[in-house]
Amino acid sequence: MGSISSGPKAGPARGVLRRQFEHLAREIAKFGAVGGTGLLVNLGVFNLVRQVTDLPVVRASVVSTFVAIVFNYVGFRYFTYRDRDKSGRTKELTLFLFFSVIGLVIENGVLYTATYGFGWDSPLQSNVFKFLGIGIATLFRFWSYRTWVFRALPAKEAVASAESFLEGGPPHRPALSGSTAYSQTDRPK
């Protein structure tokens, strides 16, 4: 009952793939923790504004979404993506706000359509469609934040590439023609 190996290169490639998957799983979990807390902030502020003020439902939602955006930026920058490049904070914040506003439009567009398109304006219906809008916008936000806003450090990619290179062993480098440098096998005896 021996084990069958698919070759010496299958192990390192599988290890790299596994590390990438584990990294993505941790990132999704951290994004979910911040996003879940942001969801509670968003829905809590939404319902508070609706109870305390006379703002129309979509305006109350925009206020709560803005509060959640500020909360989420702090959470993403200092928890989820704290290991990412921090050199261009102005650009990062500008991109974060840009993609957050698109998410705000997606989120509140769903609520607007339900409220003014279908007349679904009870507190329960508003919360259901607010939640649905947040869910759709979250998919967009996850993709845009990790792709454009909180970019991975180039050094991490270089280290990962170097580690995978070292696991596979150094390539054979023949000496340049006309060079006095010799490889170990070409050296005169």
PDB file of C-alpha atoms in Angstrom, residues 8-112:
ATOM      1  CA  PRO A   8       8.439  16.116  -7.640  1.00  0.00           C
ATOM      2  CA  LYS A   9       6.835  19.341  -8.858  1.00  0.00           C
ATOM      3  CA  ALA A  10       3.261  18.451  -7.757  1.00  0.00           C
ATOM      4  CA  GLY A  11       4.047  19.023  -4.071  1.00  0.00           C
ATOM      5  CA  PRO A  12       5.402  22.579  -4.332  1.00  0.00           C
ATOM      6  CA  ALA A  13       2.682  23.646  -6.773  1.00  0.00           C
ATOM      7  CA  ARG A  14       0.007  22.201  -4.519  1.00  0.00           C
ATOM      8  CA  GLY A  15       1.612  23.935  -1.523  1.00  0.00           C
ATOM      9  CA  VAL A  16       1.588  27.314  -3.271  1.00  0.00           C
ATOM     10  CA  LEU A  17      -2.035  26.837  -4.321  1.00  0.00           C
ATOM     11  CA  ARG A  18      -2.989  25.803  -0.797  1.00  0.00           C
ATOM     12  CA  ARG A  19      -1.270  28.882   0.720  1.00  0.00           C
ATOM     13  CA  GLN A  20      -3.056  31.149  -1.759  1.00  0.00           C
ATOM     14  CA  PHE A  21      -6.402  29.535  -0.928  1.00  0.00           C
ATOM     15  CA  GLU A  22      -5.771  29.817   2.827  1.00  0.00           C
ATOM     16  CA  HIS A  23      -4.776  33.478   2.402  1.00  0.00           C
ATOM     17  CA  LEU A  24      -7.970  34.183   0.428  1.00  0.00           C
ATOM     18  CA  ALA A  25     -10.064  32.353   3.050  1.00  0.00           C
ATOM     19  CA  ARG A  26      -8.523  34.465   5.848  1.00  0.00           C
ATOM     20  CA  GLU A  27      -9.103  37.632   3.809  1.00  0.00           C
ATOM     21  CA  ILE A  28     -12.754  36.718   3.216  1.00  0.00           C
ATOM     22  CA  ALA A  29     -13.220  35.971   6.936  1.00  0.00           C
ATOM     23  CA  LYS A  30     -11.690  39.320   7.955  1.00  0.00           C
ATOM     24  CA  PHE A  31     -13.687  41.157   5.277  1.00  0.00           C
ATOM     25  CA  GLY A  32     -16.805  39.391   6.577  1.00  0.00           C
ATOM     26  CA  ALA A  33     -16.072  40.342  10.195  1.00  0.00           C
ATOM     27  CA  VAL A  34     -15.665  44.020   9.339  1.00  0.00           C
ATOM     28  CA  GLY A  35     -18.529  43.908   6.848  1.00  0.00           C
ATOM     29  CA  GLY A  36     -20.822  42.115   9.306  1.00  0.00           C
ATOM     30  CA  THR A  37     -20.168  44.723  11.953  1.00  0.00           C
ATOM     31  CA  GLY A  38     -20.626  47.422   9.310  1.00  0.00           C
ATOM     32  CA  LEU A  39     -23.940  45.783   8.380  1.00  0.00           C
ATOM     33  CA  LEU A  40     -25.110  46.100  11.987  1.00  0.00           C
ATOM     34  CA  VAL A  41     -23.971  49.737  12.057  1.00  0.00           C
ATOM     35  CA  ASN A  42     -25.730  50.400   8.734  1.00  0.00           C
ATOM     36  CA  LEU A  43     -29.039  48.786   9.738  1.00  0.00           C
ATOM     37  CA  GLY A  44     -28.902  50.231  13.265  1.00  0.00           C
ATOM     38  CA  VAL A  45     -28.329  53.783  12.067  1.00  0.00           C
ATOM     39  CA  PHE A  46     -30.944  53.294   9.325  1.00  0.00           C
ATOM     40  CA  ASN A  47     -33.636  52.268  11.789  1.00  0.00           C
ATOM     41  CA  LEU A  48     -32.602  54.936  14.307  1.00  0.00           C
ATOM     42  CA  VAL A  49     -32.770  57.684  11.677  1.00  0.00           C
ATOM     43  CA  ARG A  50     -36.160  56.415  10.501  1.00  0.00           C
ATOM     44  CA  GLN A  51     -37.503  56.438  14.074  1.00  0.00           C
ATOM     45  CA  VAL A  52     -36.045  59.775  15.175  1.00  0.00           C
ATOM     46  CA  THR A  53     -36.391  61.894  12.021  1.00  0.00           C
ATOM     47  CA  ASP A  54     -38.895  62.463   9.262  1.00  0.00           C
ATOM     48  CA  LEU A  55     -36.379  61.739   6.498  1.00  0.00           C
ATOM     49  CA  PRO A  56     -37.715  59.684   3.589  1.00  0.00           C
ATOM     50  CA  VAL A  57     -36.599  56.071   3.607  1.00  0.00           C
ATOM     51  CA  VAL A  58     -33.902  56.344   0.915  1.00  0.00           C
ATOM     52  CA  ARG A  59     -32.381  59.490   2.447  1.00  0.00           C
ATOM     53  CA  ALA A  60     -32.254  57.741   5.835  1.00  0.00           C
ATOM     54  CA  SER A  61     -30.559  54.840   4.081  1.00  0.00           C
ATOM     55  CA  VAL A  62     -27.972  57.094   2.433  1.00  0.00           C
ATOM     56  CA  VAL A  63     -27.115  58.600   5.844  1.00  0.00           C
ATOM     57  CA  SER A  64     -26.711  55.140   7.392  1.00  0.00           C
ATOM     58  CA  THR A  65     -24.663  53.898   4.434  1.00  0.00           C
ATOM     59  CA  PHE A  66     -22.303  56.861   4.783  1.00  0.00           C
ATOM     60  CA  VAL A  67     -21.796  56.147   8.508  1.00  0.00           C
ATOM     61  CA  ALA A  68     -21.102  52.489   7.668  1.00  0.00           C
ATOM     62  CA  ILE A  69     -18.607  53.503   4.932  1.00  0.00           C
ATOM     63  CA  VAL A  70     -16.570  55.502   7.452  1.00  0.00           C
ATOM     64  CA  PHE A  71     -16.719  52.622   9.946  1.00  0.00           C
ATOM     65  CA  ASN A  72     -15.733  50.086   7.288  1.00  0.00           C
ATOM     66  CA  TYR A  73     -12.761  52.082   6.029  1.00  0.00           C
ATOM     67  CA  VAL A  74     -11.218  52.086   9.491  1.00  0.00           C
ATOM     68  CA  GLY A  75     -11.918  48.359   9.871  1.00  0.00           C
ATOM     69  CA  PHE A  76     -10.579  47.408   6.453  1.00  0.00           C
ATOM     70  CA  ARG A  77      -7.455  49.579   6.671  1.00  0.00           C
ATOM     71  CA  TYR A  78      -6.444  48.589  10.215  1.00  0.00           C
ATOM     72  CA  PHE A  79      -7.744  44.997  10.385  1.00  0.00           C
ATOM     73  CA  THR A  80      -8.584  43.269   7.109  1.00  0.00           C
ATOM     74  CA  TYR A  81      -5.923  44.845   4.883  1.00  0.00           C
ATOM     75  CA  ARG A  82      -3.413  46.054   7.477  1.00  0.00           C
ATOM     76  CA  ASP A  83      -0.603  44.154   5.712  1.00  0.00           C
ATOM     77  CA  ARG A  84      -1.254  45.869   2.386  1.00  0.00           C
ATOM     78  CA  ASP A  85       0.640  48.787   0.865  1.00  0.00           C
ATOM     79  CA  LYS A  86       0.177  51.964   2.903  1.00  0.00           C
ATOM     80  CA  SER A  87       2.322  54.319   0.837  1.00  0.00           C
ATOM     81  CA  GLY A  88      -0.442  56.030  -1.164  1.00  0.00           C
ATOM     82  CA  ARG A  89      -3.069  56.843   1.464  1.00  0.00           C
ATOM     83  CA  THR A  90      -4.603  59.721  -0.511  1.00  0.00           C
ATOM     84  CA  LYS A  91      -5.042  57.527  -3.570  1.00  0.00           C
ATOM     85  CA  GLU A  92      -6.290  54.659  -1.409  1.00  0.00           C
ATOM     86  CA  LEU A  93      -8.881  56.836   0.317  1.00  0.00           C
ATOM     87  CA  THR A  94      -9.982  58.385  -2.982  1.00  0.00           C
ATOM     88  CA  LEU A  95     -10.459  54.961  -4.568  1.00  0.00           C
ATOM     89  CA  PHE A  96     -12.193  53.654  -1.436  1.00  0.00           C
ATOM     90  CA  LEU A  97     -14.654  56.542  -1.515  1.00  0.00           C
ATOM     91  CA  PHE A  98     -15.179  56.172  -5.271  1.00  0.00           C
ATOM     92  CA  PHE A  99     -16.013  52.453  -5.040  1.00  0.00           C
ATOM     93  CA  SER A 100     -17.999  53.011  -1.837  1.00  0.00           C
ATOM     94  CA  VAL A 101     -20.179  55.561  -3.601  1.00  0.00           C
ATOM     95  CA  ILE A 102     -20.828  53.045  -6.385  1.00  0.00           C
ATOM     96  CA  GLY A 103     -21.748  50.517  -3.676  1.00  0.00           C
ATOM     97  CA  LEU A 104     -23.993  53.158  -2.069  1.00  0.00           C
ATOM     98  CA  VAL A 105     -25.794  53.634  -5.386  1.00  0.00           C
ATOM     99  CA  ILE A 106     -26.226  49.859  -5.823  1.00  0.00           C
ATOM    100  CA  GLU A 107     -27.422  49.390  -2.240  1.00  0.00           C
ATOM    101  CA  ASN A 108     -29.830  52.296  -2.222  1.00  0.00           C
ATOM    102  CA  GLY A 109     -30.932  51.678  -5.817  1.00  0.00           C
ATOM    103  CA  VAL A 110     -32.433  48.371  -4.688  1.00  0.00           C
ATOM    104  CA  LEU A 111     -34.209  50.122  -1.799  1.00  0.00           C
ATOM    105  CA  TYR A 112     -35.352  52.970  -4.057  1.00  0.00           C
TER     106      TYR A 112
END
